[in-house]
Coordinates of N, CA and C in Angstrom, one line a residue:
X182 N 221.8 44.8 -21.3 CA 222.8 44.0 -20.7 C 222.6 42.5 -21.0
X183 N 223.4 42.3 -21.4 CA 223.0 40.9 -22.6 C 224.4 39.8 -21.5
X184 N 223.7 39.4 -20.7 CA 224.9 38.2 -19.8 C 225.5 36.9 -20.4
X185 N 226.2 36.6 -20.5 CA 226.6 35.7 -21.2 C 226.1 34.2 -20.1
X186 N 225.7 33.3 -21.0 CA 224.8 32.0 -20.1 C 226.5 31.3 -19.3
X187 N 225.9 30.8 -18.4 CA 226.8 30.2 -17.0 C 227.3 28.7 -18.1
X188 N 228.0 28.2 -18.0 CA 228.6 26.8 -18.1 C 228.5 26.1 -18.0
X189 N 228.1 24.7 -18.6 CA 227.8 24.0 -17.5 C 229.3 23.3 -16.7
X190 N 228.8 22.2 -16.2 CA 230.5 21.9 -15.0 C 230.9 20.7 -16.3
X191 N 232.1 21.4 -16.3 CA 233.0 20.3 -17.1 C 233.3 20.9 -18.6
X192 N 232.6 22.1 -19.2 CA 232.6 22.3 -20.2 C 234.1 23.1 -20.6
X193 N 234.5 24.1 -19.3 CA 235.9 24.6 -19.6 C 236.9 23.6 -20.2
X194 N 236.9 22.1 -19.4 CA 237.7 20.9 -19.8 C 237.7 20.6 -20.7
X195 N 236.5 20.5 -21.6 CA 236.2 20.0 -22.6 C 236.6 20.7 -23.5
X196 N 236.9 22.1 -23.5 CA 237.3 23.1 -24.5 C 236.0 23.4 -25.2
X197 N 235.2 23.6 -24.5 CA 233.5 23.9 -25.4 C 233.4 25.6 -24.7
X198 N 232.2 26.1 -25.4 CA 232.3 27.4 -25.3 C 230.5 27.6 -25.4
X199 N 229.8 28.4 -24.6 CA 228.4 28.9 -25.4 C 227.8 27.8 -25.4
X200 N 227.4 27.6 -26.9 CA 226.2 26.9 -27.6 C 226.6 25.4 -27.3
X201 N 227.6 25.3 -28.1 CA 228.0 23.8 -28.2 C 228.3 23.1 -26.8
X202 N 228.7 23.7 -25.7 CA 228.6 23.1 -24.1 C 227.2 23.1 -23.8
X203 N 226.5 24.1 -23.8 CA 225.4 23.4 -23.8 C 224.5 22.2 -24.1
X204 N 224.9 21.8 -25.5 CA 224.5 21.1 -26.2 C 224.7 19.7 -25.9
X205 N 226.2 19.8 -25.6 CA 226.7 18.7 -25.4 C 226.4 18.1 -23.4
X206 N 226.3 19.6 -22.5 CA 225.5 19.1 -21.3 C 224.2 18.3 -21.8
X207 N 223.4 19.2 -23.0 CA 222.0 18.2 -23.1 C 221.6 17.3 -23.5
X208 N 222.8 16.6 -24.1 CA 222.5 15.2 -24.8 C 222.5 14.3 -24.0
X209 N 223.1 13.7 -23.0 CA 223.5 12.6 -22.0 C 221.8 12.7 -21.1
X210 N 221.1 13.7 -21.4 CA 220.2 13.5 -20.1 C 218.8 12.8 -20.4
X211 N 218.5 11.7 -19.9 CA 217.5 11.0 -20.4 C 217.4 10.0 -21.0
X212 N 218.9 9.7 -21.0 CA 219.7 8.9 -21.9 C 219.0 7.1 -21.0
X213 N 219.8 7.3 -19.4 CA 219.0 6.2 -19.0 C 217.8 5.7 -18.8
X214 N 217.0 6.4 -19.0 CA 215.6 6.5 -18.7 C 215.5 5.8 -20.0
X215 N 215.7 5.8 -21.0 CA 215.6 5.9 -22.2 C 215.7 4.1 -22.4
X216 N 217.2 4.0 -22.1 CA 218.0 2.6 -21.6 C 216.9 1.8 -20.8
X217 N 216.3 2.5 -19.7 CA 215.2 1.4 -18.8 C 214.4 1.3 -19.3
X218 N 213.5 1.6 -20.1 CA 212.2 1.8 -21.1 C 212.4 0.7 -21.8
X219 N 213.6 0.3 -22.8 CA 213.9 -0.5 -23.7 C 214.2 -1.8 -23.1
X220 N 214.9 -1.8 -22.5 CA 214.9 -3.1 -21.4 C 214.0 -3.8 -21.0
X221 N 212.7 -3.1 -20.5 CA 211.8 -3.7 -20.1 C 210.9 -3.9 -20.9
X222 N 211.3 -3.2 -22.4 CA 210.2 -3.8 -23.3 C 210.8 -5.0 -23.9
X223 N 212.0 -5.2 -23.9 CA 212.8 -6.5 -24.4 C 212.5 -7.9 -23.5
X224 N 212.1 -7.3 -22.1 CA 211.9 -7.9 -20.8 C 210.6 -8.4 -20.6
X225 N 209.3 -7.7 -21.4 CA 208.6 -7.8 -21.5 C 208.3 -8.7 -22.8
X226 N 208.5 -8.5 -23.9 CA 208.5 -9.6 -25.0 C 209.2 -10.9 -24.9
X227 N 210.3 -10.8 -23.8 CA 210.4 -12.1 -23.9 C 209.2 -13.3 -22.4
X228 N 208.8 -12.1 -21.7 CA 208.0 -13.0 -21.1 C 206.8 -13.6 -22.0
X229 N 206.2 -12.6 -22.6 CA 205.1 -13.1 -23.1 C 205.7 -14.0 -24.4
X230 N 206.8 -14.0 -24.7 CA 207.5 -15.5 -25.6 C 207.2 -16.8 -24.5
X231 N 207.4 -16.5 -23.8 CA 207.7 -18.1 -22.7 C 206.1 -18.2 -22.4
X232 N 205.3 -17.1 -22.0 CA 203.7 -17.6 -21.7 C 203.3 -18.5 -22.9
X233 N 203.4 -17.9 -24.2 CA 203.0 -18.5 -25.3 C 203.4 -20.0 -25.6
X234 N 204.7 -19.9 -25.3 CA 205.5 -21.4 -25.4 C 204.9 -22.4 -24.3
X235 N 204.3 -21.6 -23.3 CA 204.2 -22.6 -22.3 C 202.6 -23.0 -22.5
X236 N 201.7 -22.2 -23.2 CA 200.2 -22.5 -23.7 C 200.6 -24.0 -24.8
X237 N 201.0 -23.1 -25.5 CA 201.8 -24.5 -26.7 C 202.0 -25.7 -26.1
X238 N 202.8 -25.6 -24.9 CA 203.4 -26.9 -24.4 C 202.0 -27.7 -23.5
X239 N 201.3 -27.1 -23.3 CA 200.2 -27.8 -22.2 C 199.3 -28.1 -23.4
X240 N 199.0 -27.5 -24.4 CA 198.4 -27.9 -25.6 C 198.6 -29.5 -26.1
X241 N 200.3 -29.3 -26.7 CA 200.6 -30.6 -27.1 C 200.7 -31.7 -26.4
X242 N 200.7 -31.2 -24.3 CA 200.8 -32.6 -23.3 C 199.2 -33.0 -23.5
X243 N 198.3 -32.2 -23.6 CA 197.0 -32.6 -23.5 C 196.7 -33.8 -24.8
X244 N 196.7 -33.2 -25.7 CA 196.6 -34.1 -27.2 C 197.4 -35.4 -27.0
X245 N 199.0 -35.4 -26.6 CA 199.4 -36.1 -26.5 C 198.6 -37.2 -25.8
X246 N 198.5 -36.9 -24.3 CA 197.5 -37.5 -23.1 C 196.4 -38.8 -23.9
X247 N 195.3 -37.6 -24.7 CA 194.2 -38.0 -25.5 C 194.6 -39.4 -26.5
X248 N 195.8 -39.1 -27.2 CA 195.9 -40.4 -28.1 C 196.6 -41.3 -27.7
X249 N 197.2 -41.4 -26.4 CA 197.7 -42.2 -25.5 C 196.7 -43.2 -24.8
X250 N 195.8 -42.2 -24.5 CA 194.3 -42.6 -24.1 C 192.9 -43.5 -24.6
X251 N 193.4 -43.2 -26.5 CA 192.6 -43.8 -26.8 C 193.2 -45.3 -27.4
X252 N 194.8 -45.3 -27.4 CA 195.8 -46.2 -27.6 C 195.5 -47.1 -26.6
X253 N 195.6 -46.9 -25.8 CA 195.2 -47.8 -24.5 C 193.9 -48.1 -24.5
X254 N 192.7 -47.7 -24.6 CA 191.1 -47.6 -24.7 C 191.2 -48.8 -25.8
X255 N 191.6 -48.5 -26.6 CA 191.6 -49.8 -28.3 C 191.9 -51.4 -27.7
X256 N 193.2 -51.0 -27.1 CA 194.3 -52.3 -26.4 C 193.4 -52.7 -25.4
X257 N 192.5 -52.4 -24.7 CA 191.7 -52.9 -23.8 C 190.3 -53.6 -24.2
X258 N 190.1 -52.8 -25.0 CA 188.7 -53.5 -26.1 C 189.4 -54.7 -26.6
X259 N 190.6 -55.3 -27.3 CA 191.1 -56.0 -27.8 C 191.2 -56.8 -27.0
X260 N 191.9 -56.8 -25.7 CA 192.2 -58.0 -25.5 C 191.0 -58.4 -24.0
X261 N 189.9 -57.5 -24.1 CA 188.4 -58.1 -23.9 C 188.1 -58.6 -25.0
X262 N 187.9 -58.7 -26.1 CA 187.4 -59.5 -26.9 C 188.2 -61.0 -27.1
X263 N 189.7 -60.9 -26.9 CA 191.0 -62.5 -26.7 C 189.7 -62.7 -26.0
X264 N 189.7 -62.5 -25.2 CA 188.7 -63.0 -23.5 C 187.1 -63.9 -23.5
X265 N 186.8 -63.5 -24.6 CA 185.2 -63.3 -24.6 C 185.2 -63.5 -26.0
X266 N 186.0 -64.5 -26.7 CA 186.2 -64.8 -28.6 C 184.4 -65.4 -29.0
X267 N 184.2 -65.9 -28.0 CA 182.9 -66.5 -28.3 C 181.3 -65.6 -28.7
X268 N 181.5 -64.2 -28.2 CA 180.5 -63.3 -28.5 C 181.4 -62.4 -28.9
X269 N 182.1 -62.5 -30.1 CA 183.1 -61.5 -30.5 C 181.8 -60.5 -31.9
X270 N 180.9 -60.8 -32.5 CA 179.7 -60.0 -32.7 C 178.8 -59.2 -31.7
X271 N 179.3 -59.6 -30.7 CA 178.5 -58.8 -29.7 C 178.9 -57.3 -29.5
X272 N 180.5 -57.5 -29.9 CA 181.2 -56.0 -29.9 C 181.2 -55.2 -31.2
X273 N 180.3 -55.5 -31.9 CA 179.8 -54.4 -33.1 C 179.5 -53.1 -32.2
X274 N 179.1 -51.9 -33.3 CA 179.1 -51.0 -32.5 C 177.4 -50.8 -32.5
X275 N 176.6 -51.4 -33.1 CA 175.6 -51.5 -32.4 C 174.7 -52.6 -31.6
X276 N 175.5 -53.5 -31.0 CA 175.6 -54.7 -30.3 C 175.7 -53.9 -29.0
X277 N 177.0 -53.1 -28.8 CA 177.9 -52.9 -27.8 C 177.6 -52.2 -26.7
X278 N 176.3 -51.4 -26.4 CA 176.0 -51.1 -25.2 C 174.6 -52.1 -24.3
X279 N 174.8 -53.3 -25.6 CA 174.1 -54.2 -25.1 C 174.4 -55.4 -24.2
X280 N 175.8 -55.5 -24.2 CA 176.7 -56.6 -24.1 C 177.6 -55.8 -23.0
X281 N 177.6 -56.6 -21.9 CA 178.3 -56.1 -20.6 C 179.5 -55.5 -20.5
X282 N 180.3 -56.6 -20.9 CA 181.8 -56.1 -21.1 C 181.7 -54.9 -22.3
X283 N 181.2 -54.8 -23.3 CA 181.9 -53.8 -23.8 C 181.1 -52.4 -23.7
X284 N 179.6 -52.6 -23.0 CA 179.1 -51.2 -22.0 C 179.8 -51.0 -21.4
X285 N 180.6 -51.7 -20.5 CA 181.8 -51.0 -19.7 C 183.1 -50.4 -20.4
X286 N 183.3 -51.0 -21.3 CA 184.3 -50.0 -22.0 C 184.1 -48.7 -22.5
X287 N 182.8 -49.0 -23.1 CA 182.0 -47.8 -23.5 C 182.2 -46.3 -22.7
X288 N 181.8 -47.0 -21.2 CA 181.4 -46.2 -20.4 C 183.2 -45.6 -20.1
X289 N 184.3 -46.0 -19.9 CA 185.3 -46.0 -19.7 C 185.8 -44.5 -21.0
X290 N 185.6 -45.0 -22.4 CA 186.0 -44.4 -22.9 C 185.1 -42.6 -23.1
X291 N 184.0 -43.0 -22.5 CA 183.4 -41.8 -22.3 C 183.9 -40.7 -21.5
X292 N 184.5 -41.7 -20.3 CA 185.4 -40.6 -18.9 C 186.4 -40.3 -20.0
X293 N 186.8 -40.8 -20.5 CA 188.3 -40.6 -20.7 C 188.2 -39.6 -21.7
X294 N 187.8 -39.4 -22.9 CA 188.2 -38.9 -24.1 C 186.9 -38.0 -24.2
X295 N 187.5 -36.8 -24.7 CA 186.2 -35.5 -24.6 C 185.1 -35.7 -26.2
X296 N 184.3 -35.8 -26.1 CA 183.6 -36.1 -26.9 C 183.8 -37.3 -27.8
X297 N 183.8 -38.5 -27.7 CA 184.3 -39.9 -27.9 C 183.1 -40.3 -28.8
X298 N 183.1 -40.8 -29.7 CA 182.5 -41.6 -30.2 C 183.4 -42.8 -30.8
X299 N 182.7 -44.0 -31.4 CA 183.6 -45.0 -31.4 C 183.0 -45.9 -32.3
X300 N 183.6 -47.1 -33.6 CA 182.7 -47.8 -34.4 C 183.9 -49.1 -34.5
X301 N 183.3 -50.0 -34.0 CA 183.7 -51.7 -33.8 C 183.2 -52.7 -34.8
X302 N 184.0 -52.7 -35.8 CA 183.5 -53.5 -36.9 C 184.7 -55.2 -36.8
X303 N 183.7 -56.0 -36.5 CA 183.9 -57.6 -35.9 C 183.5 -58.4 -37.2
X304 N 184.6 -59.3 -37.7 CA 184.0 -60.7 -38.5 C 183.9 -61.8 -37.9
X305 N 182.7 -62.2 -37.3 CA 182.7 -63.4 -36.5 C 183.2 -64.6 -37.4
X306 N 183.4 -64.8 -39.2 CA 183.5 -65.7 -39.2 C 185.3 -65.9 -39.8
X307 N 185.9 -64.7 -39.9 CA 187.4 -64.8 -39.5 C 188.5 -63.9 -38.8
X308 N 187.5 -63.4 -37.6 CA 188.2 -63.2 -36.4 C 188.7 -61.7 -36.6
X309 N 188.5 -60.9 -37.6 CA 189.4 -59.3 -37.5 C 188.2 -58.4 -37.3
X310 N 189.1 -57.8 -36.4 CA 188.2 -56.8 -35.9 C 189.3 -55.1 -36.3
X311 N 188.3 -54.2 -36.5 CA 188.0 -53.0 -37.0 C 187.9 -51.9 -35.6
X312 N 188.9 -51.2 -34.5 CA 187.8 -50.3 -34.0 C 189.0 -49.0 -34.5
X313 N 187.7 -48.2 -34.5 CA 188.3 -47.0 -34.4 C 187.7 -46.2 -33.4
X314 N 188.3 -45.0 -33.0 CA 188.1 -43.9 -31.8 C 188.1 -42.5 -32.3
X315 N 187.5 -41.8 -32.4 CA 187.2 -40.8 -32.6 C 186.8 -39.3 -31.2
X316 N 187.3 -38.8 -31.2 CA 187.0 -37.2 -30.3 C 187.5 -36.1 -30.4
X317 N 187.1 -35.3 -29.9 CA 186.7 -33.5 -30.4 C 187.5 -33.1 -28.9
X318 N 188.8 -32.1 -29.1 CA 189.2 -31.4 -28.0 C 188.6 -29.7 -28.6
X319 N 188.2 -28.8 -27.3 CA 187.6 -27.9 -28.1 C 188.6 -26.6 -28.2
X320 N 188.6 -25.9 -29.5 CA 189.9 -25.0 -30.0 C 190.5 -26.0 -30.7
X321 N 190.6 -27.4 -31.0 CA 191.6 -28.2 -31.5 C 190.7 -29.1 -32.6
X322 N 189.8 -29.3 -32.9 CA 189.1 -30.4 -33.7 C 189.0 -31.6 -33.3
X323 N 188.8 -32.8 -34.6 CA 188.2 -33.9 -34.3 C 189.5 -34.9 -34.4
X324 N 189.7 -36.0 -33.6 CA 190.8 -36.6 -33.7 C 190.4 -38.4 -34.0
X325 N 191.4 -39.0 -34.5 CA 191.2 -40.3 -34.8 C 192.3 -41.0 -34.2
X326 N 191.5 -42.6 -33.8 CA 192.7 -43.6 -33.9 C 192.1 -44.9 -34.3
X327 N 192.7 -45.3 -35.3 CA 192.3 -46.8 -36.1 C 192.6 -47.4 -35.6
X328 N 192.7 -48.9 -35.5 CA 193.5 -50.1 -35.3 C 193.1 -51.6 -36.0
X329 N 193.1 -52.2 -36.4 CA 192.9 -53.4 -36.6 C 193.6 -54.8 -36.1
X330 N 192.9 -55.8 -35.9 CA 193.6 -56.8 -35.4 C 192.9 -58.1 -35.7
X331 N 193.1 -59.4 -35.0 CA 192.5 -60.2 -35.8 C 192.4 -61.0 -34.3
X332 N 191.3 -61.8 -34.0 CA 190.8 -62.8 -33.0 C 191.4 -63.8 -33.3
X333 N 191.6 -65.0 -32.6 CA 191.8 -66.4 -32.8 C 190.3 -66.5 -32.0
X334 N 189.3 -67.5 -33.1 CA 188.3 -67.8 -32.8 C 188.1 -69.6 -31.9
X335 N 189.4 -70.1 -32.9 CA 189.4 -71.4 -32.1 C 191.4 -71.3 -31.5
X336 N 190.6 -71.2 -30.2 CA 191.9 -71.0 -28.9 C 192.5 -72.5 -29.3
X337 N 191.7 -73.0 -29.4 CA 192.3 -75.2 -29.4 C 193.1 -75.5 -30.2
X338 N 193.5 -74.2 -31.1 CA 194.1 -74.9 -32.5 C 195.5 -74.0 -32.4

């Protein structure tokens, strides 16, 4: 007794018969499942696009911060030295943690910039001065900032 398989619903309509109604019942199923899977992996790539973008972006505010930091750190040694033109050799860099004002800068640029070192090259006898700044963010390397500038040694002229 060989029964012929049941229909599925809709297949009379379709003009399908047997094999091919079946077939065509089986295709559609899993179909959304299928749809939500993909979605959430599109949904999922793009978050972890934006985490990355947003490591990137705290990255470059940090760095940015740092040479802003030591931009300002330079401009403050400078115009302590306008101030104090008369011990302007005192701000060599191995003078400098000898000499009040510029142990305090010292100490300043120490808070500020992660691994800081620093070299102050002064011509007491025509006024230009040399500093540079140097520090280490870590994952990122060593960073620099030069500057040069020049004292007026006699303010009276």
């Amino acid at each position: 007794m060989n029964r012929p398989c049941p229909r599925p619903p809709g297949a009379a309509r379709a003009g399908l018969s047997g094999r091919s109604a079946r077939r065509a019942a089986l295709r559609p199923r899993g179909f959304a499942l299928i749809e939500a899977l993909i979605a959430l992996l599109i949904f999922t790539l793009g978050t972890l696009g934006l985490v990355g973008l947003q490591v990137s972006m705290t990255r470059a505010n940090s760095s940015a911060k740092f040479r802003a930091d030591a931009a300002a750190l330079a401009q403050d040694l400078v115009g302590t030295m306008w101030t104090d033109a008369a011990h302007l050799s005192a701000y060599a860099t191995a003078s400098c943690p000898g000499h009040a004002r510029c142990a305090a800068w010292q100490g300043r640029l120490q808070e500020r910039l992660p691994g800081a070192t620093y070299q102050i090259t002064p011509d007491g006898s025509s006024g230009a001065v040399t500093i540079s700044i140097r520090w280490t963010v870590p994952e990122e390397g060593s960073h620099v900032f030069d500057t040069s500038t020049a004292i007026n040694l006699n303010p009276d002229t």
